[in-house]
Amino acid sequence: MALLFVTDFDDPRDWVPALKAEMPGLEVRVWPDLGDPGDIVYALAWNPKPGLLASLPNLKAIFSLGAGVDGILADTTLPADVPLLRMVDDSLTRGMVEYVVLQVLDWHRQGPSYRGQQRKALWRPRRQKLARECRVGVMGLGELGRATAQSLAALDFDVAGWSRSARTLDGVSCFHGSGQGFGQFLARSDILVCLLPLTADTAGILGGKTFSRLPEGAYLINAARGGHLNETDLLAALGSGQLAGAALDVFADEPLPRGHPFWRDPRITITPHVASVTHARTAAKSVAANIRRIEAGESLENLVDLKRGY
Ligand code: NDP
Ligand code: OXD
């Protein structure tokens, strides 16, 4: 029984020992050294080359190295009868909570303005709102969105969340669906945080129409996928003042090309897709637990619904 580790990003020097520690009997092969493809029954992958997974005849399951599976689902040859499992891991969740709380607090406590003043040696205290006067809207109330919304609520922000189906969450006003609920949610989001999966329904959702429904001068935090954002619309909304700024961790084209206008825009804070990362030591435990379930014929956790796309 062999597992193929397929990624250009995650380090096999972390992952191979972490997987072996959980499952000493598991043979781990590191792509592109496939050996006999017939031996491979599990794949642990991040953005595999299209066709690679379909070329493995005895696959029992595909594990995503990330929470988002858009990079795997982009492969149109993906075998439809092999279960796809996404990454759910507490360290990934905590990392995202830290990132969003950092960006929300930085904006709320006027970090960009004070850094601008520092560059000019200006000592100019500004009026500071209370956290409860700041309305944050979290798009996506899944593993990451729920924990993030609740951590912001614990800091006394006025938090709402938005999901596809109806949800309830202590201390968070919940909205759902693409109709009225979405409009009401946007109208009360001074800071809009995107933690949605990238699917046919959510691609381009951070565009001019959405921005126009936010309070004027809102702030955008996109820690989900670059495909959610219409970049031209963002620049237009910043230009008109409809949006006052944005913190972006993900981009349509990664790495963000050197000549991209976002790099030079002082209203935009850029991080290189690091909002949260999967830690091998903890995440290998959840992969191993699911392998044990498969081998025991038990039902799986974190199964992706291929029709919904997440
Ligand atoms: P989940 O699958 O747990 O949650 C997804 C949430 O989005 C659910 O609440 C779901 O609604 C909601 N949703 C999906 N489609 C729609 C829709 N059309 N309209 C409204 N709501 C919708 O995902 P995670 O929380 O684990 O991860 C979210 C995303 O974060 C990942 O897909 C990935 O792209 C991104 N990510 C980015 C990282 C980074 O470093 N930048 C790191 C990790 C993840 P419902 O509850 O009704 O199902
Ligand atoms: C993920 C990511 O989806 O790191 O986990 O982007």
Short mmCIF file of C-alpha atoms and ligand atoms in Angstrom, two decimals:
data_model
loop_
_atom_site.label_atom_id
_atom_site.label_comp_id
_atom_site.label_asym_id
_atom_site.label_seq_id
_atom_site.Cartn_x
_atom_site.Cartn_y
_atom_site.Cartn_z
CA MET A 1 0.00 0.00 0.00
CA ALA A 2 1.62 3.25 -1.14
CA LEU A 3 0.67 6.92 -0.82
CA LEU A 4 1.83 9.38 -3.47
CA PHE A 5 2.77 12.84 -2.16
CA VAL A 6 2.19 15.32 -4.99
CA THR A 7 3.03 19.01 -4.57
CA ASP A 8 5.39 21.73 -5.72
CA PHE A 9 4.80 23.62 -2.51
CA ASP A 10 4.74 21.47 0.65
CA ASP A 11 8.06 19.97 1.80
CA PRO A 12 8.36 16.15 1.72
CA ARG A 13 11.05 16.45 4.43
CA ASP A 14 8.25 17.52 6.79
CA TRP A 15 5.53 15.27 5.43
CA VAL A 16 7.21 11.89 4.89
CA PRO A 17 8.37 11.54 8.52
CA ALA A 18 5.05 12.93 9.80
CA LEU A 19 3.07 10.36 7.78
CA LYS A 20 5.44 7.52 8.74
CA ALA A 21 5.11 8.47 12.42
CA GLU A 22 1.33 8.06 12.15
CA MET A 23 1.35 4.98 9.90
CA PRO A 24 4.70 3.14 10.00
CA GLY A 25 3.45 0.54 7.48
CA LEU A 26 2.59 3.13 4.83
CA GLU A 27 5.00 3.47 1.90
CA VAL A 28 5.25 7.15 0.90
CA ARG A 29 6.38 7.97 -2.64
CA VAL A 30 7.23 11.52 -3.59
CA TRP A 31 6.11 12.73 -7.02
CA PRO A 32 7.55 12.55 -9.70
CA ASP A 33 9.05 9.21 -8.47
CA LEU A 34 5.92 7.13 -8.98
CA GLY A 35 7.43 3.66 -9.20
CA ASP A 36 4.73 1.20 -10.27
CA PRO A 37 1.52 3.31 -10.48
CA GLY A 38 -0.48 0.19 -9.65
CA ASP A 39 0.91 0.19 -6.07
CA ILE A 40 -0.48 3.64 -5.29
CA VAL A 41 -3.76 3.55 -3.40
CA TYR A 42 -3.75 7.05 -1.84
CA ALA A 43 -2.69 10.44 -3.16
CA LEU A 44 -2.02 13.49 -0.97
CA ALA A 45 -1.99 16.39 -3.37
CA TRP A 46 -1.86 20.15 -3.97
CA ASN A 47 -2.58 21.30 -7.54
CA PRO A 48 -1.54 18.01 -9.24
CA LYS A 49 -0.86 18.08 -12.98
CA PRO A 50 -4.08 17.32 -14.90
CA GLY A 51 -4.28 13.62 -15.78
CA LEU A 52 -1.84 12.42 -13.09
CA LEU A 53 -4.49 11.17 -10.64
CA ALA A 54 -6.49 9.52 -13.44
CA SER A 55 -3.36 7.57 -14.40
CA LEU A 56 -3.31 5.76 -11.03
CA PRO A 57 -5.52 2.67 -11.58
CA ASN A 58 -5.93 1.55 -7.93
CA LEU A 59 -6.59 4.84 -6.12
CA LYS A 60 -8.94 4.48 -3.13
CA ALA A 61 -8.92 8.14 -2.06
CA ILE A 62 -7.46 11.54 -2.88
CA PHE A 63 -6.49 13.77 0.04
CA SER A 64 -6.11 17.50 -0.51
CA LEU A 65 -3.14 19.14 1.18
CA GLY A 66 -5.25 22.28 1.48
CA ALA A 67 -8.72 23.19 2.72
CA GLY A 68 -9.56 24.43 -0.78
CA VAL A 69 -9.95 21.77 -3.46
CA ASP A 70 -10.38 24.04 -6.50
CA GLY A 71 -6.85 23.17 -7.71
CA ILE A 72 -7.68 19.44 -7.69
CA LEU A 73 -11.17 19.86 -9.15
CA ALA A 74 -9.69 21.91 -12.01
CA ASP A 75 -8.47 18.57 -13.41
CA THR A 76 -11.33 17.54 -15.71
CA THR A 77 -10.00 13.97 -15.86
CA LEU A 78 -10.36 13.49 -12.09
CA PRO A 79 -11.81 10.00 -11.43
CA ALA A 80 -15.40 10.67 -10.26
CA ASP A 81 -15.67 7.42 -8.30
CA VAL A 82 -12.66 8.09 -6.04
CA PRO A 83 -13.51 10.02 -2.84
CA LEU A 84 -11.85 13.44 -2.49
CA LEU A 85 -11.15 14.57 1.07
CA ARG A 86 -10.28 18.12 1.99
CA MET A 87 -7.92 19.25 4.72
CA VAL A 88 -9.51 20.10 8.04
CA ASP A 89 -6.97 20.61 10.76
CA ASP A 90 -6.96 22.72 13.88
CA SER A 91 -3.58 24.33 13.07
CA LEU A 92 -4.93 25.43 9.67
CA THR A 93 -8.01 26.89 11.35
CA ARG A 94 -6.01 28.69 14.06
CA GLY A 95 -3.67 30.14 11.41
CA MET A 96 -6.60 31.61 9.48
CA VAL A 97 -8.14 33.03 12.65
CA GLU A 98 -4.82 34.76 13.44
CA TYR A 99 -4.52 36.18 9.92
CA VAL A 100 -8.03 37.62 9.74
CA VAL A 101 -7.96 38.96 13.31
CA LEU A 102 -4.60 40.61 12.50
CA GLN A 103 -5.97 42.29 9.36
CA VAL A 104 -9.25 43.35 11.02
CA LEU A 105 -7.44 44.82 14.02
CA ASP A 106 -4.86 46.52 11.81
CA TRP A 107 -7.60 48.28 9.85
CA HIS A 108 -9.79 48.98 12.88
CA ARG A 109 -6.83 50.48 14.83
CA GLN A 110 -5.85 52.49 11.72
CA GLY A 111 -2.50 50.78 11.13
CA PRO A 112 -2.20 51.88 7.47
CA SER A 113 -2.86 55.56 8.41
CA TYR A 114 -0.40 55.60 11.30
CA ARG A 115 2.29 53.88 9.20
CA GLY A 116 1.72 56.56 6.56
CA GLN A 117 2.07 59.26 9.23
CA GLN A 118 5.25 57.64 10.59
CA ARG A 119 6.85 57.84 7.15
CA LYS A 120 6.26 61.62 7.31
CA ALA A 121 7.18 61.94 11.06
CA LEU A 122 3.62 63.11 11.81
CA TRP A 123 2.23 62.83 15.38
CA ARG A 124 -1.49 63.02 14.76
CA PRO A 125 -3.86 60.98 16.99
CA ARG A 126 -7.04 60.02 15.14
CA ARG A 127 -10.52 59.35 16.52
CA GLN A 128 -10.80 55.66 17.45
CA LYS A 129 -14.09 53.74 17.20
CA LEU A 130 -15.00 50.95 19.62
CA ALA A 131 -14.84 47.41 18.26
CA ARG A 132 -18.59 47.07 18.80
CA GLU A 133 -19.10 50.03 16.45
CA CYS A 134 -17.30 48.13 13.68
CA ARG A 135 -19.42 45.68 11.68
CA VAL A 136 -17.50 42.75 10.22
CA GLY A 137 -19.06 40.39 7.66
CA VAL A 138 -17.56 36.95 7.14
CA MET A 139 -18.42 35.26 3.83
CA GLY A 140 -18.36 31.51 4.42
CA LEU A 141 -19.26 29.89 7.74
CA GLY A 142 -17.35 26.65 7.29
CA GLU A 143 -14.39 25.36 9.31
CA LEU A 144 -12.45 28.60 8.89
CA GLY A 145 -15.28 31.13 8.73
CA ARG A 146 -17.00 29.92 11.92
CA ALA A 147 -13.85 30.03 14.05
CA THR A 148 -12.89 33.42 12.61
CA ALA A 149 -16.35 34.95 13.14
CA GLN A 150 -16.45 33.74 16.74
CA SER A 151 -12.94 35.01 17.52
CA LEU A 152 -13.88 38.45 16.16
CA ALA A 153 -17.12 38.41 18.18
CA ALA A 154 -15.07 37.56 21.29
CA LEU A 155 -13.08 40.77 20.62
CA ASP A 156 -16.44 42.62 20.71
CA PHE A 157 -16.72 43.32 16.96
CA ASP A 158 -20.29 43.34 15.62
CA VAL A 159 -20.01 40.21 13.48
CA ALA A 160 -22.25 38.71 10.80
CA GLY A 161 -21.70 35.61 8.71
CA TRP A 162 -23.01 34.47 5.34
CA SER A 163 -23.35 30.93 4.03
CA ARG A 164 -25.17 28.94 1.37
CA SER A 165 -27.49 27.14 3.79
CA ALA A 166 -28.98 28.56 7.01
CA ARG A 167 -26.57 28.43 9.97
CA THR A 168 -26.70 29.58 13.59
CA LEU A 169 -23.64 30.66 15.50
CA ASP A 170 -23.48 32.07 19.03
CA GLY A 171 -22.77 35.81 19.03
CA VAL A 172 -22.88 36.09 15.21
CA SER A 173 -25.80 37.36 13.08
CA CYS A 174 -26.26 34.77 10.35
CA PHE A 175 -27.46 35.37 6.78
CA HIS A 176 -27.67 32.93 3.91
CA GLY A 177 -28.47 32.56 0.24
CA SER A 178 -27.89 34.70 -2.80
CA GLY A 179 -31.11 36.76 -2.45
CA GLN A 180 -32.19 39.24 0.21
CA GLY A 181 -29.95 37.67 2.86
CA PHE A 182 -26.84 38.54 0.87
CA GLY A 183 -27.92 42.18 0.41
CA GLN A 184 -28.69 42.58 4.11
CA PHE A 185 -25.37 41.01 5.04
CA LEU A 186 -23.40 43.29 2.71
CA ALA A 187 -25.22 46.44 3.83
CA ARG A 188 -23.92 45.89 7.39
CA SER A 189 -20.31 44.94 6.55
CA ASP A 190 -17.83 47.77 7.24
CA ILE A 191 -15.16 45.11 6.87
CA LEU A 192 -15.88 42.25 4.44
CA VAL A 193 -13.89 39.03 4.88
CA CYS A 194 -13.94 36.34 2.19
CA LEU A 195 -13.50 32.76 3.42
CA LEU A 196 -15.50 31.01 0.70
CA PRO A 197 -14.44 28.03 -1.39
CA LEU A 198 -13.85 28.85 -5.06
CA THR A 199 -16.72 27.29 -7.00
CA ALA A 200 -18.76 28.11 -10.10
CA ASP A 201 -21.16 30.03 -7.81
CA THR A 202 -18.53 32.06 -5.94
CA ALA A 203 -16.04 32.90 -8.72
CA GLY A 204 -15.86 36.68 -9.16
CA ILE A 205 -18.19 37.32 -6.19
CA LEU A 206 -15.90 40.12 -4.97
CA GLY A 207 -16.81 42.44 -7.83
CA GLY A 208 -18.42 45.81 -8.51
CA LYS A 209 -22.00 44.71 -7.75
CA THR A 210 -21.01 43.33 -4.34
CA PHE A 211 -18.83 46.36 -3.53
CA SER A 212 -21.68 48.75 -4.40
CA ARG A 213 -23.87 47.13 -1.73
CA LEU A 214 -21.33 47.66 1.07
CA PRO A 215 -21.30 50.81 3.24
CA GLU A 216 -19.19 53.50 1.55
CA GLY A 217 -15.53 53.30 2.60
CA ALA A 218 -15.66 49.59 3.49
CA TYR A 219 -12.54 47.45 3.80
CA LEU A 220 -12.01 44.11 2.04
CA ILE A 221 -10.02 41.12 3.31
CA ASN A 222 -9.65 38.25 0.82
CA ALA A 223 -7.97 35.19 2.31
CA ALA A 224 -9.83 32.63 0.16
CA ARG A 225 -8.88 32.51 -3.53
CA GLY A 226 -7.79 35.04 -6.14
CA GLY A 227 -10.61 33.79 -8.40
CA HIS A 228 -13.15 35.35 -6.03
CA LEU A 229 -11.90 38.84 -6.84
CA ASN A 230 -12.50 40.95 -9.92
CA GLU A 231 -9.23 42.92 -9.81
CA THR A 232 -10.39 45.66 -12.18
CA ASP A 233 -13.52 46.23 -10.07
CA LEU A 234 -11.40 46.43 -6.91
CA LEU A 235 -9.22 49.18 -8.40
CA ALA A 236 -12.35 51.04 -9.56
CA ALA A 237 -13.98 50.74 -6.10
CA LEU A 238 -10.78 52.03 -4.44
CA GLY A 239 -10.64 54.88 -6.94
CA SER A 240 -14.22 55.95 -6.23
CA GLY A 241 -13.85 55.61 -2.44
CA GLN A 242 -16.54 52.90 -2.28
CA LEU A 243 -13.78 50.77 -0.77
CA ALA A 244 -11.12 52.41 1.41
CA GLY A 245 -8.60 49.59 1.27
CA ALA A 246 -7.99 45.89 1.00
CA ALA A 247 -5.82 43.15 2.48
CA LEU A 248 -5.21 40.44 -0.08
CA ASP A 249 -3.50 37.10 0.53
CA VAL A 250 -4.53 35.34 -2.67
CA PHE A 251 -4.41 36.32 -6.33
CA ALA A 252 -5.62 35.10 -9.70
CA ASP A 253 -2.00 34.85 -10.78
CA GLU A 254 0.41 33.59 -8.08
CA PRO A 255 3.12 34.68 -7.48
CA LEU A 256 1.66 38.14 -8.10
CA PRO A 257 3.59 39.40 -11.16
CA ARG A 258 6.20 42.08 -10.38
CA GLY A 259 4.54 44.67 -12.60
CA HIS A 260 1.05 44.21 -11.10
CA PRO A 261 -0.56 47.52 -10.02
CA PHE A 262 -1.55 46.08 -6.59
CA TRP A 263 2.13 46.11 -5.50
CA ARG A 264 2.37 49.87 -5.73
CA ASP A 265 -1.07 50.75 -4.32
CA PRO A 266 -0.72 52.06 -0.73
CA ARG A 267 -4.36 51.16 -0.03
CA ILE A 268 -3.64 47.46 -0.59
CA THR A 269 -1.84 45.20 1.89
CA ILE A 270 -0.34 42.12 0.22
CA THR A 271 0.73 38.79 1.73
CA PRO A 272 1.98 35.87 -0.44
CA HIS A 273 -0.76 33.23 0.14
CA VAL A 274 0.29 32.61 3.72
CA ALA A 275 -2.92 33.39 5.61
CA SER A 276 -2.76 29.84 6.86
CA VAL A 277 -0.64 26.83 5.99
CA THR A 278 -1.12 23.13 6.57
CA HIS A 279 1.29 21.88 9.25
CA ALA A 280 2.52 18.35 8.49
CA ARG A 281 2.81 17.21 12.10
CA THR A 282 -0.84 17.84 12.94
CA ALA A 283 -2.39 17.38 9.50
CA ALA A 284 -0.76 13.95 8.97
CA LYS A 285 -2.89 12.76 11.89
CA SER A 286 -6.13 13.63 10.10
CA VAL A 287 -4.91 11.97 6.85
CA ALA A 288 -3.92 8.83 8.76
CA ALA A 289 -7.24 8.75 10.64
CA ASN A 290 -9.15 8.80 7.35
CA ILE A 291 -6.91 6.09 5.85
CA ARG A 292 -7.69 3.91 8.88
CA ARG A 293 -11.42 4.57 8.35
CA ILE A 294 -11.16 3.56 4.69
CA GLU A 295 -9.26 0.40 5.56
CA ALA A 296 -11.89 -0.43 8.21
CA GLY A 297 -14.75 0.26 5.76
CA GLU A 298 -16.05 3.14 7.93
CA SER A 299 -17.57 6.41 6.72
CA LEU A 300 -15.14 9.23 5.86
CA GLU A 301 -14.73 12.71 7.29
CA ASN A 302 -14.28 15.92 5.28
CA LEU A 303 -15.56 14.40 2.08
CA VAL A 304 -15.92 16.88 -0.79
CA ASP A 305 -19.28 17.03 -2.53
CA LEU A 306 -18.12 17.03 -6.16
CA LYS A 307 -21.39 18.57 -7.38
CA ARG A 308 -21.23 21.51 -4.93
CA GLY A 309 -17.50 21.86 -5.55
CA TYR A 310 -16.52 22.08 -1.86
P1 NDP B 1 -15.74 24.93 4.22
O1 NDP B 1 -16.07 24.02 3.10
O2 NDP B 1 -15.66 24.35 5.60
O3 NDP B 1 -16.81 26.12 4.28
C1 NDP B 1 -17.27 26.77 3.17
C2 NDP B 1 -18.33 27.79 3.58
O4 NDP B 1 -18.64 28.58 2.44
C3 NDP B 1 -19.62 27.15 4.07
O5 NDP B 1 -20.18 27.88 5.11
C4 NDP B 1 -20.51 27.23 2.83
O6 NDP B 1 -21.90 27.29 3.07
C5 NDP B 1 -20.06 28.56 2.24
N1 NDP B 1 -20.40 28.65 0.83
C6 NDP B 1 -20.03 27.83 -0.20
N2 NDP B 1 -20.59 28.22 -1.36
C7 NDP B 1 -21.36 29.29 -1.04
C8 NDP B 1 -22.23 30.12 -1.80
N3 NDP B 1 -22.41 29.94 -3.11
N4 NDP B 1 -22.87 31.13 -1.16
C9 NDP B 1 -22.71 31.31 0.17
N5 NDP B 1 -21.90 30.56 0.96
C10 NDP B 1 -21.25 29.55 0.35
O7 NDP B 1 -14.38 25.65 3.85
P2 NDP B 1 -13.20 26.16 4.82
O8 NDP B 1 -13.78 27.10 5.80
O9 NDP B 1 -12.42 25.03 5.34
O10 NDP B 1 -12.26 26.93 3.78
C11 NDP B 1 -12.73 28.01 3.00
C12 NDP B 1 -11.71 28.41 1.94
O11 NDP B 1 -10.62 29.10 2.50
C13 NDP B 1 -11.05 27.26 1.19
O12 NDP B 1 -11.90 26.72 0.21
C14 NDP B 1 -9.83 27.92 0.60
O13 NDP B 1 -10.13 28.44 -0.68
C15 NDP B 1 -9.54 29.08 1.56
N6 NDP B 1 -8.28 28.90 2.27
C16 NDP B 1 -7.26 29.83 2.08
C17 NDP B 1 -6.08 29.72 2.76
C18 NDP B 1 -5.02 30.75 2.61
O14 NDP B 1 -3.91 30.56 3.13
N7 NDP B 1 -5.27 31.85 1.97
C19 NDP B 1 -5.82 28.62 3.71
C20 NDP B 1 -6.94 27.70 3.83
C21 NDP B 1 -8.12 27.85 3.13
P3 NDP B 1 -22.68 26.09 3.83
O15 NDP B 1 -22.26 26.24 5.28
O16 NDP B 1 -24.09 26.38 3.63
O17 NDP B 1 -22.18 24.81 3.21
C1 OXD B 2 -5.70 25.97 1.44
C2 OXD B 2 -4.70 26.99 1.16
O1 OXD B 2 -6.68 25.85 0.69
O2 OXD B 2 -3.62 26.94 1.78
O3 OXD B 2 -5.54 25.23 2.45
O4 OXD B 2 -4.94 27.89 0.35
#
